[in-house]
């Protein structure tokens, strides 16, 4: 690949995609293709070239449905490719996939998160979340709550102390050294670049009126239809605070969990989108489909179109 680039091959241009009738243009460039096919060696050559040419925007080059190379690295469970993208300085806030991919199966099936059957994917997601939020991989304490130290190998996972590191090592060791191996292929940066704490466009804002409306009819008492003792919260890495979900979303999170659903699908400010999803994800979804999929197994609320994910938790008051 390097020899091809040296000969002037168009390394930064979209690659034509074959259709049955003609050659049609594709927005996908080789850097994204390398991530799709899990070629960490080629990926490293291309990201180094992009950085040397002063074109860091290519690190976010999308595939046909808008997913970045870093997103694909995690979705496919490839710590080497993730290491390359992290060391290059890609936006890892948008690398928290809501569905994971069995890449060793014939049809590359996408599936809901499952730590038992896909431990590599789980370890990668937790590492990315720790890295982007700067919270302990184990207990989720932030920089205000504890003196965090980054893993000396991968330079991505944070720990508040030896006890938490020891507790999570059986999980983290599955990806740690391979992340470092991939990162070492990126020579443009000497150190692992830190992530910005917040992706400002990662999530839609809540609508304080619509999302707090419990649809109570006249004469109904709120306490009969809303358990205020159960509080669902989402984590804001910018303020380093846990924030309560609006009442309607809070109640729905509890209700779907009680029913045994793996996730709650919603769109802030649009109740008509609740529970609706596209059969095949597109770049421009209809207004009445859910943008957020909150998964109980991982306790992550995903914006499935931006690739962002935020930690969530449930706590019960007396």
Coordinates of N, CA, C and O in Angstrom, one line a residue, residues 2 9 32 44 47 50-52 63 68 79 98 107 153 155 160-161 186 189 198-199 221 233 270 276 278 286 315:
X2 N 1.9 1.3 0.8 CA 2.8 2.4 0.9 C 3.4 2.7 -0.5 O 3.6 3.9 -0.9
X9 N -1.0 6.9 -6.2 CA -2.4 6.4 -6.2 C -3.3 7.2 -5.4 O -2.9 7.8 -4.4
X32 N -11.5 4.2 5.4 CA -12.7 3.5 6.0 C -12.8 2.0 5.5 O -13.1 1.1 6.3
X44 N -3.1 1.9 9.4 CA -2.1 2.7 10.0 C -1.3 3.5 8.9 O -1.0 4.7 9.1
X47 N -3.8 6.5 8.0 CA -4.0 7.5 9.0 C -2.7 8.3 9.1 O -2.7 9.6 9.3
X50 N -2.7 10.7 6.2 CA -3.7 11.8 6.5 C -3.2 12.8 7.4 O -3.3 14.0 7.2
X51 N -2.5 12.4 8.5 CA -2.0 13.3 9.5 C -0.8 14.1 8.9 O -0.7 15.3 9.2
X52 N 0.0 13.4 8.2 CA 1.2 14.1 7.6 C 0.8 15.1 6.6 O 1.4 16.2 6.4
X63 N -18.7 5.4 6.2 CA -19.1 4.3 5.3 C -20.4 4.7 4.7 O -20.9 5.9 4.9
X68 N -17.9 5.8 11.2 CA -16.5 6.1 11.1 C -15.6 4.9 11.2 O -16.1 3.8 11.7
X79 N -9.3 -4.8 18.4 CA -8.5 -3.9 19.2 C -7.3 -3.2 18.5 O -6.9 -2.1 18.8
X98 N -24.1 0.5 19.0 CA -25.3 -0.1 19.7 C -25.5 -1.6 19.3 O -26.2 -2.3 20.1
X107 N -22.2 -14.5 7.4 CA -23.0 -13.3 7.0 C -22.7 -12.1 7.8 O -23.4 -11.1 7.7
X153 N -0.2 0.3 29.6 CA -0.1 -0.4 28.3 C -0.8 0.3 27.2 O -0.2 0.8 26.3
X155 N -2.9 2.9 27.4 CA -3.0 4.4 27.5 C -4.5 4.9 27.2 O -4.7 6.0 26.9
X160 N -9.0 4.0 39.2 CA -8.9 4.9 40.4 C -7.9 4.3 41.4 O -7.5 4.9 42.4
X161 N -7.5 3.0 41.2 CA -6.5 2.4 42.1 C -6.3 1.0 41.7 O -6.9 0.4 40.8
X186 N 1.1 4.0 14.6 CA 0.9 5.4 14.3 C 2.0 6.2 14.9 O 2.2 6.4 16.1
X189 N 2.1 10.9 16.1 CA 2.0 11.4 17.5 C 2.9 10.5 18.4 O 3.0 9.3 18.2
X198 N -16.5 16.3 25.5 CA -17.9 16.2 25.0 C -18.0 16.4 23.5 O -17.2 17.1 22.9
X199 N -18.8 15.6 22.9 CA -19.2 15.8 21.5 C -20.5 16.6 21.5 O -21.6 16.0 21.8
X221 N -53.8 11.1 39.5 CA -52.7 11.5 40.4 C -51.4 11.0 39.9 O -51.3 9.8 39.6
X233 N -30.6 7.9 35.4 CA -29.8 9.0 35.2 C -28.8 8.8 34.0 O -28.4 7.6 33.8
X270 N -40.2 13.6 20.9 CA -41.1 13.0 19.9 C -41.6 11.6 20.4 O -40.9 10.6 20.2
X276 N -40.1 2.8 17.6 CA -40.0 2.6 16.1 C -38.5 2.7 15.7 O -37.8 3.5 16.2
X278 N -35.8 2.0 12.0 CA -35.7 1.7 10.6 C -35.3 0.2 10.4 O -34.5 -0.3 11.2
X286 N -36.5 8.9 8.9 CA -37.7 9.6 9.0 C -37.8 10.2 10.4 O -37.2 9.8 11.4
X315 N -31.0 4.3 40.1 CA -30.8 4.2 41.5 C -32.2 4.4 42.2 O -33.1 4.9 41.6

